[in-house]
mmCIF file of C-alpha atoms and ligand atoms in Angstrom:
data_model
loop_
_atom_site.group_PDB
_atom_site.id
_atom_site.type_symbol
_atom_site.label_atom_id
_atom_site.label_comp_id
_atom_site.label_asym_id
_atom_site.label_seq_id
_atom_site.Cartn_x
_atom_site.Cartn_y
_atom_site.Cartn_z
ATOM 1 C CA UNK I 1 0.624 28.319 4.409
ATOM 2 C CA UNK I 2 1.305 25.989 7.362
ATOM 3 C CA UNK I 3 -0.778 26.637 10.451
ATOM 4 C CA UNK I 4 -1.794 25.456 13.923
ATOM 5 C CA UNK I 5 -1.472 21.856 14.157
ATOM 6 C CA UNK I 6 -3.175 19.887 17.163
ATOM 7 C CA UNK I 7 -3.268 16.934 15.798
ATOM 8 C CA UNK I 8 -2.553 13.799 18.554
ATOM 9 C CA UNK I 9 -0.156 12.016 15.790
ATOM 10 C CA UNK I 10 1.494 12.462 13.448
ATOM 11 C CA UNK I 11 1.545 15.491 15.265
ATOM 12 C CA UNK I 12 3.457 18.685 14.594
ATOM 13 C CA UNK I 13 7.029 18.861 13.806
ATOM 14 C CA UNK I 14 8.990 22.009 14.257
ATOM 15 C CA UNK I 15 9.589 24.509 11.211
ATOM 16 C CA UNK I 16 13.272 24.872 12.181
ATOM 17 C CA UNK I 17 13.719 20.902 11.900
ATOM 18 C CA UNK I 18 11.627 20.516 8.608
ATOM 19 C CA UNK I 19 13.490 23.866 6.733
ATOM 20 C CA UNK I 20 16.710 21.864 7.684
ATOM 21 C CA UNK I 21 15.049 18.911 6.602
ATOM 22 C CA UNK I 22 14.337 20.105 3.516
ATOM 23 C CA UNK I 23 17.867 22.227 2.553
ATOM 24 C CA UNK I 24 19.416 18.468 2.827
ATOM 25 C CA UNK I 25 16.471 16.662 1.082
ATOM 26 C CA UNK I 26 17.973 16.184 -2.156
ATOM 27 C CA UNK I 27 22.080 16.164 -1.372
ATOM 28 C CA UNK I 28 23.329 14.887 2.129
ATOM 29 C CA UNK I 29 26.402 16.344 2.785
ATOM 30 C CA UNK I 30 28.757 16.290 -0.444
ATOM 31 C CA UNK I 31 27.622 12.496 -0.469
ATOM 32 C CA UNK I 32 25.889 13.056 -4.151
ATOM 33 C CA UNK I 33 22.636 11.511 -2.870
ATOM 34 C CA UNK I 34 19.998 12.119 -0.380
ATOM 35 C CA UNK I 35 19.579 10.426 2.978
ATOM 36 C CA UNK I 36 17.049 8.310 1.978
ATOM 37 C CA UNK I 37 18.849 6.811 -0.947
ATOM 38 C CA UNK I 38 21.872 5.608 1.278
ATOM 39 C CA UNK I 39 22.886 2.488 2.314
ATOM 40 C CA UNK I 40 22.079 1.769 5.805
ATOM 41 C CA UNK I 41 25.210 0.265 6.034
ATOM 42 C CA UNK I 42 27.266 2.880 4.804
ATOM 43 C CA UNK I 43 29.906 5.300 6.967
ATOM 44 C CA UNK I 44 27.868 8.604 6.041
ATOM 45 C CA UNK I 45 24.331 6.848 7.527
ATOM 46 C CA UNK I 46 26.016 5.596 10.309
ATOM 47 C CA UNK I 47 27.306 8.434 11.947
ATOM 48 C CA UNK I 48 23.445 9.727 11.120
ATOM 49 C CA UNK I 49 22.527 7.618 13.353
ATOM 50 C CA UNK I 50 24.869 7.392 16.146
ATOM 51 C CA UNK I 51 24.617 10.524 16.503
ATOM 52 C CA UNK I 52 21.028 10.576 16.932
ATOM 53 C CA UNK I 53 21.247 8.043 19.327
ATOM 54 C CA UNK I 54 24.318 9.695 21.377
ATOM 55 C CA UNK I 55 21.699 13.073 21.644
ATOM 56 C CA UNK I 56 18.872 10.903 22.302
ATOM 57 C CA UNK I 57 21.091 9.074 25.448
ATOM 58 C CA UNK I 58 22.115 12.862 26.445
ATOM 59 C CA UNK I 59 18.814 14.470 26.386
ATOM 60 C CA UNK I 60 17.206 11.635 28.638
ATOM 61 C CA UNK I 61 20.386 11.607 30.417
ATOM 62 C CA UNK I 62 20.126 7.476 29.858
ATOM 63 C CA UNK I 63 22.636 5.081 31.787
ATOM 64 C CA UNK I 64 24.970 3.049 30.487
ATOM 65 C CA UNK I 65 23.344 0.197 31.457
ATOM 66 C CA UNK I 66 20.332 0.780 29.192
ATOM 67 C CA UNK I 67 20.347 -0.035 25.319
ATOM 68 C CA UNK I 68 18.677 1.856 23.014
ATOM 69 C CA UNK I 69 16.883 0.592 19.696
ATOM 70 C CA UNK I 70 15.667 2.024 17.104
ATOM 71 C CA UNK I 71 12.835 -0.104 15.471
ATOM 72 C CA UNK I 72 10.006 -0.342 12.967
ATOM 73 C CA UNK I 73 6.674 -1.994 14.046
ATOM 74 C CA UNK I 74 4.827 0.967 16.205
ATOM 75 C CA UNK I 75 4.143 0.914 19.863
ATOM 76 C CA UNK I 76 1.121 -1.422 18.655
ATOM 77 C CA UNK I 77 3.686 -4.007 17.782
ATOM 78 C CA UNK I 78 5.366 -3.643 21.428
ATOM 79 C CA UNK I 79 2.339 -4.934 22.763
ATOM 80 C CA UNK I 80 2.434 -7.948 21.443
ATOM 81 C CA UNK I 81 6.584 -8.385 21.311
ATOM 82 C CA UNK I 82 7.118 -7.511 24.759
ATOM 83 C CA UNK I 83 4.843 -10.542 26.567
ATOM 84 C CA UNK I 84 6.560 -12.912 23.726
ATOM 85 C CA UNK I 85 9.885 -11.615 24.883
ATOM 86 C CA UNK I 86 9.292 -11.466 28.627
ATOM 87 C CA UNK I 87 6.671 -13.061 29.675
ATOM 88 C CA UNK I 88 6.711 -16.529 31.670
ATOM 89 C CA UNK I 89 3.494 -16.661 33.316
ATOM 90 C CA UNK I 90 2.093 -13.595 34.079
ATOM 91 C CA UNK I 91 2.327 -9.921 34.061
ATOM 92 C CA UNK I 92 0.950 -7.071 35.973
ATOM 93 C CA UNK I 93 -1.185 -4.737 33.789
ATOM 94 C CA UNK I 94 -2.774 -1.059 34.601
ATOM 95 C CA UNK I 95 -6.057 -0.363 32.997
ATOM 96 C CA UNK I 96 -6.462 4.024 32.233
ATOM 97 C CA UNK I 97 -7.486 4.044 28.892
ATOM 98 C CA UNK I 98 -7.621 2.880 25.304
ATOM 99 C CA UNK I 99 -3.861 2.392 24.645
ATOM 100 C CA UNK I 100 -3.645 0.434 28.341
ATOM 101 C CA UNK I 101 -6.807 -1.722 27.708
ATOM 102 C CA UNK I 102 -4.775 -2.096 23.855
ATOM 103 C CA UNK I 103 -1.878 -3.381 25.628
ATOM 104 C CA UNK I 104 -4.488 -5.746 28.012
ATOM 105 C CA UNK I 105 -5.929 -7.628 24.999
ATOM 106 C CA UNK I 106 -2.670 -8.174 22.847
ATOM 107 C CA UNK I 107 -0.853 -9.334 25.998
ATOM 108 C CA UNK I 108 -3.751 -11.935 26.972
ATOM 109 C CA UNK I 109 -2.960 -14.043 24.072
ATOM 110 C CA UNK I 110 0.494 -14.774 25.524
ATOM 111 C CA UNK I 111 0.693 -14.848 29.405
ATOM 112 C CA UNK I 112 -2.101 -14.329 32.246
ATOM 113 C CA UNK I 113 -2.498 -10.501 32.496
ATOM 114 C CA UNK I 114 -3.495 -9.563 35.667
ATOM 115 C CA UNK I 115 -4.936 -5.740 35.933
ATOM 116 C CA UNK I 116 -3.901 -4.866 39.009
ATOM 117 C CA UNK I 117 -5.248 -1.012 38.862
ATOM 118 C CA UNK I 118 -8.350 0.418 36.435
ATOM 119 C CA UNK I 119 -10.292 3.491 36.211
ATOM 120 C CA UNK I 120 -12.939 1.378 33.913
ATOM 121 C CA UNK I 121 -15.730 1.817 35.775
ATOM 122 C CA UNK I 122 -14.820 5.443 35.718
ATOM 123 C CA UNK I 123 -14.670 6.248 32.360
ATOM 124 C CA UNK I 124 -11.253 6.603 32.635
ATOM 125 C CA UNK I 125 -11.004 9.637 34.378
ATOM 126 C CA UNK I 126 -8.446 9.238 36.737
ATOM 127 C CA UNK I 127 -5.357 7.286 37.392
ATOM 128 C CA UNK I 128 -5.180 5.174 40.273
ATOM 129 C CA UNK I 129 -2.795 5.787 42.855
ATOM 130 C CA UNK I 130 -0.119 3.379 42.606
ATOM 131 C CA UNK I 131 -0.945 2.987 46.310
ATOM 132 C CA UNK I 132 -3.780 1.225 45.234
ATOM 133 C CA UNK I 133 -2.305 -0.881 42.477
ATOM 134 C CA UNK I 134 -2.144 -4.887 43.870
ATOM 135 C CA UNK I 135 1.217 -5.808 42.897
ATOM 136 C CA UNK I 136 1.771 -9.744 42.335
ATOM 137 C CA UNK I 137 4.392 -11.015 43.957
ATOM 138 C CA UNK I 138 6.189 -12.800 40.835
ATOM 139 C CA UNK I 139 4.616 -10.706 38.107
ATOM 140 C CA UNK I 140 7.254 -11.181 34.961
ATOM 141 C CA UNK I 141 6.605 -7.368 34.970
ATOM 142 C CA UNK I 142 4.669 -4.456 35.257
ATOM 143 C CA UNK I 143 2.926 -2.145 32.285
ATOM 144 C CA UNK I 144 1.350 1.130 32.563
ATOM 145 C CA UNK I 145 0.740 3.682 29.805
ATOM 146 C CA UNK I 146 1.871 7.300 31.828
ATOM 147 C CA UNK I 147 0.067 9.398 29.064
ATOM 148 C CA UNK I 148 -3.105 8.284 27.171
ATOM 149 C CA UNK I 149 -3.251 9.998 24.153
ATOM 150 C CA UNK I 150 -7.207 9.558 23.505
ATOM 151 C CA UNK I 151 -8.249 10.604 27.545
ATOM 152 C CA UNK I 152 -5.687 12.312 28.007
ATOM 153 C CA UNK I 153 -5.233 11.243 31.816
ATOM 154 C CA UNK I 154 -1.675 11.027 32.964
ATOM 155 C CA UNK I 155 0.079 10.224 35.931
ATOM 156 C CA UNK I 156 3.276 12.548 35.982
ATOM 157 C CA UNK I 157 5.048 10.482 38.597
ATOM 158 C CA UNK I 158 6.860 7.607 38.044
ATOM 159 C CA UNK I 159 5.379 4.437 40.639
ATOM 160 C CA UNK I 160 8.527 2.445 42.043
ATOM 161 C CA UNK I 161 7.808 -1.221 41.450
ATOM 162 C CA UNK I 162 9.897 -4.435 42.793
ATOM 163 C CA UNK I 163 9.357 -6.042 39.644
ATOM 164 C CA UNK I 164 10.837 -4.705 36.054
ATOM 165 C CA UNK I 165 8.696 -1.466 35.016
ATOM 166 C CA UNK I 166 8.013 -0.701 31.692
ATOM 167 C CA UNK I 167 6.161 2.229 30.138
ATOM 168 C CA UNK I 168 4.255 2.901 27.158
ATOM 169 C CA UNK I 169 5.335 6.512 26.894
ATOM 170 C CA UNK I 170 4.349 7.119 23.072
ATOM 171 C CA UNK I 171 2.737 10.442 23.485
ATOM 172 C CA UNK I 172 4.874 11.815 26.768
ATOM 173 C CA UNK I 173 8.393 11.215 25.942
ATOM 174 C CA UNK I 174 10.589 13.988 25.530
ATOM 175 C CA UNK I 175 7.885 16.333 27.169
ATOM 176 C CA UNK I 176 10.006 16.438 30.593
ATOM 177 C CA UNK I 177 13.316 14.688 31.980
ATOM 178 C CA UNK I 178 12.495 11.384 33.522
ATOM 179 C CA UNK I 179 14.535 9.182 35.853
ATOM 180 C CA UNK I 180 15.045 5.938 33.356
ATOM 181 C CA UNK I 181 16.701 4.463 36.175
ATOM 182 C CA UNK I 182 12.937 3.429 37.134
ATOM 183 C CA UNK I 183 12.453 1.544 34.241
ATOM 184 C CA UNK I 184 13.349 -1.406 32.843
ATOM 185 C CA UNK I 185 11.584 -0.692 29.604
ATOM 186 C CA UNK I 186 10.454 2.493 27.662
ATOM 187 C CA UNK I 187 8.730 2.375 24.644
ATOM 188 C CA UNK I 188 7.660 5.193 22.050
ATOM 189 C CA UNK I 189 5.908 5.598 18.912
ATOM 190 C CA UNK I 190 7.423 8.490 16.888
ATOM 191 C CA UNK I 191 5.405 10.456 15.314
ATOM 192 C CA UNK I 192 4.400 12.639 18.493
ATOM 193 C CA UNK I 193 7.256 13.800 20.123
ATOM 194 C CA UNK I 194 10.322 12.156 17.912
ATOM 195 C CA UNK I 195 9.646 12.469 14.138
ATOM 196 C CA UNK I 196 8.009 11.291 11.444
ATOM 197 C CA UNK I 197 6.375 7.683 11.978
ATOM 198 C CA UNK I 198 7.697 4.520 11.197
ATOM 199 C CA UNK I 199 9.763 4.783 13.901
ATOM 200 C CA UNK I 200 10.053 3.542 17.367
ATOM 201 C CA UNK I 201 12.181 3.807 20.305
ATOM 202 C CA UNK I 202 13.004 1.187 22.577
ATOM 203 C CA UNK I 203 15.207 2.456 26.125
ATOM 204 C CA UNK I 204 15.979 -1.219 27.493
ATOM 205 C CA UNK I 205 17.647 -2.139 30.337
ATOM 206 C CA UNK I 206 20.467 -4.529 29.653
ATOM 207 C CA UNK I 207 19.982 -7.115 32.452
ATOM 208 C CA UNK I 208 16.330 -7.198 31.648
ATOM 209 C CA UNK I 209 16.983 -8.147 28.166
ATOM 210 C CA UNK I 210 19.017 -10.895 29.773
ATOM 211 C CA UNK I 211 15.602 -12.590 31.213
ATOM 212 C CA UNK I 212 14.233 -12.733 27.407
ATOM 213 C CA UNK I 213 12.805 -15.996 26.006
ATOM 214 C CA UNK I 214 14.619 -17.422 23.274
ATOM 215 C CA UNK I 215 12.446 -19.718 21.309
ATOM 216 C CA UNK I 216 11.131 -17.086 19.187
ATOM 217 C CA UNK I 217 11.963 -15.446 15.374
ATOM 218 C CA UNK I 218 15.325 -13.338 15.931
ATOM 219 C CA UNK I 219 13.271 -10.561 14.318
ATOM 220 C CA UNK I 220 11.228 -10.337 17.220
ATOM 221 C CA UNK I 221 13.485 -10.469 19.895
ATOM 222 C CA UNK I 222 14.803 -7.022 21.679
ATOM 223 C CA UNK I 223 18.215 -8.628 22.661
ATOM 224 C CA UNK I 224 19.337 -9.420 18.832
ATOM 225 C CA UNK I 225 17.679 -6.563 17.744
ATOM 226 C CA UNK I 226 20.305 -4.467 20.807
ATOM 227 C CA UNK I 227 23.405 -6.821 19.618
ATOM 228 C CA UNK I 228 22.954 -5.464 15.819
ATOM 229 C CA UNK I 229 22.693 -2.350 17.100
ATOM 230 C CA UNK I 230 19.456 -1.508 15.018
ATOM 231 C CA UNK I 231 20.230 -3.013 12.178
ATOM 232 C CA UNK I 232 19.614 -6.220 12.111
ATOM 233 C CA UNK I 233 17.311 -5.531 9.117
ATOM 234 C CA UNK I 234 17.281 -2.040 7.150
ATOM 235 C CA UNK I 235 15.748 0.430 9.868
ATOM 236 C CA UNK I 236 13.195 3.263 8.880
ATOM 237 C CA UNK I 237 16.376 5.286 7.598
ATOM 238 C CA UNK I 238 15.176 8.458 6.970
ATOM 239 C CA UNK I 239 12.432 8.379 10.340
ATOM 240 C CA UNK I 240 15.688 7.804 12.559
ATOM 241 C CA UNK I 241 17.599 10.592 10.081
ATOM 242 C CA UNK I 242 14.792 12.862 11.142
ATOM 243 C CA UNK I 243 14.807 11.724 14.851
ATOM 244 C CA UNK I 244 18.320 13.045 15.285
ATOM 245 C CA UNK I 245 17.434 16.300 13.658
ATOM 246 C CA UNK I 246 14.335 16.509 16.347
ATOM 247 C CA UNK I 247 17.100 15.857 19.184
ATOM 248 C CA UNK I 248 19.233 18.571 18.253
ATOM 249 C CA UNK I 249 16.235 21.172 18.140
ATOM 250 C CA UNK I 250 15.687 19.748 21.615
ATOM 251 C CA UNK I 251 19.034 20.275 22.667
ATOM 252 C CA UNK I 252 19.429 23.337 20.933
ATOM 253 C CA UNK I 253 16.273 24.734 22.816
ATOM 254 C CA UNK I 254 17.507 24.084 26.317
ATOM 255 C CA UNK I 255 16.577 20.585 26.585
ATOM 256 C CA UNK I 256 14.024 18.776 28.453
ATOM 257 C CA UNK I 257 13.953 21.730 31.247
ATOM 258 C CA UNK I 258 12.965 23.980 28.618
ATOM 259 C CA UNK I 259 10.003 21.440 27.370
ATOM 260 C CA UNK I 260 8.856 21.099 30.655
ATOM 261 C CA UNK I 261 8.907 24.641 31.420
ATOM 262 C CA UNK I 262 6.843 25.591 28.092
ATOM 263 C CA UNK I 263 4.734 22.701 28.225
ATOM 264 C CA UNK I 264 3.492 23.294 31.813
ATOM 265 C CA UNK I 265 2.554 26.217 31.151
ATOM 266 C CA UNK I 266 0.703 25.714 27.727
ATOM 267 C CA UNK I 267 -1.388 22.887 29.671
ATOM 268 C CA UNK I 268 -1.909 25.551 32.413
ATOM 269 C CA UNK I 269 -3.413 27.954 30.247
ATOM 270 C CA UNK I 270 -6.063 25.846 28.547
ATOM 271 C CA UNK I 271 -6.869 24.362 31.596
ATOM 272 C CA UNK I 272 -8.051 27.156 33.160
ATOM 273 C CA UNK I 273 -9.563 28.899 30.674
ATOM 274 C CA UNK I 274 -11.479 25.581 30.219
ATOM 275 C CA UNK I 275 -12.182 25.452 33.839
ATOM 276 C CA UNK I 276 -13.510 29.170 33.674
ATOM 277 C CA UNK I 277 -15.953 29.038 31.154
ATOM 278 C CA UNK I 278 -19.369 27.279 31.716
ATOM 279 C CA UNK I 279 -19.280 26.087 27.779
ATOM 280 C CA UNK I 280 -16.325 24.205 27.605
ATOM 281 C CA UNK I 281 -15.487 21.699 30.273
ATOM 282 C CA UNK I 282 -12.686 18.933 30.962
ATOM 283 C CA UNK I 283 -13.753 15.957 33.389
ATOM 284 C CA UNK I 284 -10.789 14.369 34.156
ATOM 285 C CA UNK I 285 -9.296 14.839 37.744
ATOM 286 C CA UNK I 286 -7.633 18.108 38.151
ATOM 287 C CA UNK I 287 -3.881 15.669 39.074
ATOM 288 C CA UNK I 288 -4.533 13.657 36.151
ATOM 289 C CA UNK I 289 -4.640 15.869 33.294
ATOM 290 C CA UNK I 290 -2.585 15.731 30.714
ATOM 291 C CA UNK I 291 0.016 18.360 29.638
ATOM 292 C CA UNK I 292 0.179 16.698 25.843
ATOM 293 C CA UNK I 293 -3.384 15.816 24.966
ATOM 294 C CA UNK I 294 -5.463 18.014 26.279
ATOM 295 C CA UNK I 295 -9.613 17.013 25.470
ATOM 296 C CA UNK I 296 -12.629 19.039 26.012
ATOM 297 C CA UNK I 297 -16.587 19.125 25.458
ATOM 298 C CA UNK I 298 -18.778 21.903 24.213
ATOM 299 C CA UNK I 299 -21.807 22.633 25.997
ATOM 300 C CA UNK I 300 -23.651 21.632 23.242
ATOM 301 C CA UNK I 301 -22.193 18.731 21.091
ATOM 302 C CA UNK I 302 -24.312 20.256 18.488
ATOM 303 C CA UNK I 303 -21.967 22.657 17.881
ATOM 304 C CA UNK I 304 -19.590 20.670 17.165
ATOM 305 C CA UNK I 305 -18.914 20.910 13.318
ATOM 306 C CA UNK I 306 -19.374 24.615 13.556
ATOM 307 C CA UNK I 307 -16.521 24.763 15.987
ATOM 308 C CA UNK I 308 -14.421 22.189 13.829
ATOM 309 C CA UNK I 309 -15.516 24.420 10.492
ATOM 310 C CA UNK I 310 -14.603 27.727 12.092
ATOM 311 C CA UNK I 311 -11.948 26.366 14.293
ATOM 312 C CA UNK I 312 -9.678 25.330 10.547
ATOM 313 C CA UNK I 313 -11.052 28.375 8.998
ATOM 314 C CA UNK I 314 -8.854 30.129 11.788
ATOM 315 C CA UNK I 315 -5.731 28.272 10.978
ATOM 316 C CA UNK I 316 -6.601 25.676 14.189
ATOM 317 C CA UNK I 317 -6.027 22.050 12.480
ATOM 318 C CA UNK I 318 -7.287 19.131 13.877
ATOM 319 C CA UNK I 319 -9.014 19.637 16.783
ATOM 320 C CA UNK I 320 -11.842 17.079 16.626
ATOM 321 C CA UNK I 321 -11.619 14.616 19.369
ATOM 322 C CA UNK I 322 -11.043 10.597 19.251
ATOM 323 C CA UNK I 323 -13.852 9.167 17.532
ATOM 324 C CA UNK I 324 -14.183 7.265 20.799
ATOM 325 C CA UNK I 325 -14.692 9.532 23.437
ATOM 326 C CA UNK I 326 -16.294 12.459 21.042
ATOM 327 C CA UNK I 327 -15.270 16.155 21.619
ATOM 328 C CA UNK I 328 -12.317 18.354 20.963
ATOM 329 C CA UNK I 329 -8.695 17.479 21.688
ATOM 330 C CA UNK I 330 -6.026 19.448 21.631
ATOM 331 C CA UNK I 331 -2.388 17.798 21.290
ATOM 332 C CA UNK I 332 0.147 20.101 22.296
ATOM 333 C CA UNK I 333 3.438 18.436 22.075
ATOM 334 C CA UNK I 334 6.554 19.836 22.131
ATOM 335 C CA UNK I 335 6.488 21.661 18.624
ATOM 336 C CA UNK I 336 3.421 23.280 19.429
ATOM 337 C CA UNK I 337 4.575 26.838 21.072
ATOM 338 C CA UNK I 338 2.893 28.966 23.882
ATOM 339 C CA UNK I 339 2.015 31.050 20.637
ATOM 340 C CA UNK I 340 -0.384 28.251 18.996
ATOM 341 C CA UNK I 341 -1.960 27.878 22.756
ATOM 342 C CA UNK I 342 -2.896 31.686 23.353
ATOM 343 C CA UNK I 343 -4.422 31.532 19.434
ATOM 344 C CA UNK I 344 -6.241 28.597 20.393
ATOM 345 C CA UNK I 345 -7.768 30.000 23.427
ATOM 346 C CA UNK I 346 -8.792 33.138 21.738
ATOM 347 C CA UNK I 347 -10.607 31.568 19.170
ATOM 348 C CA UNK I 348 -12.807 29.390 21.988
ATOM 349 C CA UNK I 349 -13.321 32.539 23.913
ATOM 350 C CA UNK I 350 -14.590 34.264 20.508
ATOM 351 C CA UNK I 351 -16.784 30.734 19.632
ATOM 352 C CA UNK I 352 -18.421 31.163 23.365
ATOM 353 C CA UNK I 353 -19.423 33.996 22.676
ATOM 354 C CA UNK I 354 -21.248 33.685 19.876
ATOM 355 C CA UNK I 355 -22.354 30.409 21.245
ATOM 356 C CA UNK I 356 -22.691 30.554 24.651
HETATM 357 N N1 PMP N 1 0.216 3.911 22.706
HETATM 358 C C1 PMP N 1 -0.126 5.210 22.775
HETATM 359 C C2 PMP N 1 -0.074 5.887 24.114
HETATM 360 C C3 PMP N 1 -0.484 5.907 21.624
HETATM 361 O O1 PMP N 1 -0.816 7.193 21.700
HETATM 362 C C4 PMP N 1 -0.491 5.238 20.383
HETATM 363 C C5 PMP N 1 -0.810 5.932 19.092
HETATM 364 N N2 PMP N 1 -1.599 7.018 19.133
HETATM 365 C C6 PMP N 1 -0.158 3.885 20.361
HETATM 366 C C7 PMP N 1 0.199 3.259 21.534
HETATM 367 C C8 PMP N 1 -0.151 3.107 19.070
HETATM 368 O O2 PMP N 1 0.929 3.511 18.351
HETATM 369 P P1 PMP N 1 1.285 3.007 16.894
HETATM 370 O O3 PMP N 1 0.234 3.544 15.998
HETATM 371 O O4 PMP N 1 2.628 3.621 16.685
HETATM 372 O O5 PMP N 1 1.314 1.531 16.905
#
């Protein structure tokens, strides 16, 4: 029986999009085969995936001055492709976490990274203000990660930078409607919010694929990649199949105002029961917190595998924490409902009480 999942990714997908999934898994259409099995190439998969990329565009309301790719490699591989692609001399980096300081080291074998923000010394607690965050003048660009999945400090707002912005934003997107106008860049793993994994989007702004380098393999470079429209190898067919089935749930939920709305208030809810009990406890500043990975400490990290044990015993999947920071996590994207939340709370209230 499927249960709870609050797993940080591959993370949950909706039952609505998998039962569809799976009533088209052996036939597409009338086409006599399944998705997977189909040409890339062919008419059938490519109105698959124009139309996922036409509901992607609508959902995130993206300009027409933006392209946007559907790749293989992970946001891991971004990390590396995007200072090969863009940079010159040097970029401007923002330190909040693991997937940031990720970002940091990959990027420092290609240009000068300069960090012009951390929270380091913190433990990664917070997110600087972008106040705070010393711009270079002639910085190629500037990276931030909004969300960081293992933390699970956020900064909701987007900061307005002279120089072209881009965003690691593989465990926020599709959680809220964003202004990609800010951007030059947005990049995305899958498997949290999108689909399956194997899959990555790119949102790229067309003039700032203009300023690429060109001495590099075309395989690794974002403008031929945006000129074959995807496919300038075979894409992950049936990730990007499933993509477009995950936009149309969106869509057919109400959108990014309707994620927002329930995803607000599923982050509310933990929060402060967290916040109310003297046994649990979440140290990352109150602005900060994410609404998609939400971590927390017991009292007693003793308890620990009995709150694991019990936790899957009560249909509550995956709740230990990054083997980095220790603890619980909770990863409560958008196919988690309000429903999972309130179950999830009402087992830790039980646990305290035997525990507490
Ligand atoms: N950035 C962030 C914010 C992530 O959460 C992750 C994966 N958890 C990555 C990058 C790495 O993604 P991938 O495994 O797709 O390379």
């Amino acid at each position: 029986m499927r249960k709870w999942n609050f797993c940080a990714g591959p993370a949950a997908i909706s039952e609505d999009v998998l039962l569809d999934v799976k009533s088209e898994l052996l036939e597409w259409k009338d086409s006599g085969t399944s998705i997977m099995e189909m040409s890339h190439r062919s008419p059938e998969y490519l109105s698959v995936a124009r139309e996922a990329k036409t509901d992607l565009i609508d959902i995130l309301n993206i300009p027409e001055n933006y392209d946007v790719l559907f790749l293989q490699g992970g946001a891991t591989q971004q990390f590396a492709q995007i200072p090969i692609n863009f940079g010159k001399k040097s970029a401007d980096y923002v330190l909040t976490g693991t997937w940031s300081k990720k970002a940091i080291s990959e990027a420092s074998n290609y240009l000068e990274v300069k960090t012009i923000a951390s929270s380091e010394q913190e433990n990664f607690s917070y997110v600087p203000d972008p106040n705070s965050w010393r711009f270079s003048r002639d910085a190629d660009y500037v990276h931030y990660c909004p969300n960081e999945t293992i933390q699970g400090v956020a900064l909701h707002k987007a900061p307005i930078t002279k120089n072209p912005l881009i965003a690691d934003m593989s465990s926020v997107i599709l959680s809220e409607p964003i202004d990609v106008k800010n951007f030059s860049m947005i990049y995305a793993g899958a498997q949290k919010n999108i689909g399956p994994a194997g899959l990555t989007v790119i949102i790229i702004e067309k003039e700032f694929l203009l300023k690429s380098n060109n001495n590099l393999a075309n395989i690794l470079k974002y403008d031929e990649h945006a000129k074959a429209d995807s496919m300038l190898n075979t894409p992950p067919t049936f990730a990007w199949y499933m993509a477009g089935k995950v936009f149309k749930w969106i869509k057919e939920c109400g959108g990014l105002k309707f994620f927002k709305e329930q995803n607000y208030k599923k982050a509310k809810l933990l929060y402060e029961f967290i916040d109310s009990s003297s046994f649990y406890s979440n140290n990352i500043m109150l602005e900060n917190r994410s609404i998609m990975n939400v971590p927390f400490l017991l009292a007693d990290d003793k308890l620990d595998n009995e709150f694991l044990d019990k936790s899957k015993k009560n249909g509550l999947l995956h709740l230990k924490g990054h083997r980095s920071v220790g603890g619980m996590r909770a990863s409560i994207y958008n196919a988690m409902p309000l429903d999972g939340v309130i179950e999830l709370i009402s087992f830790m209230k039980d646990f305290e009480i035997e525990n507490g």
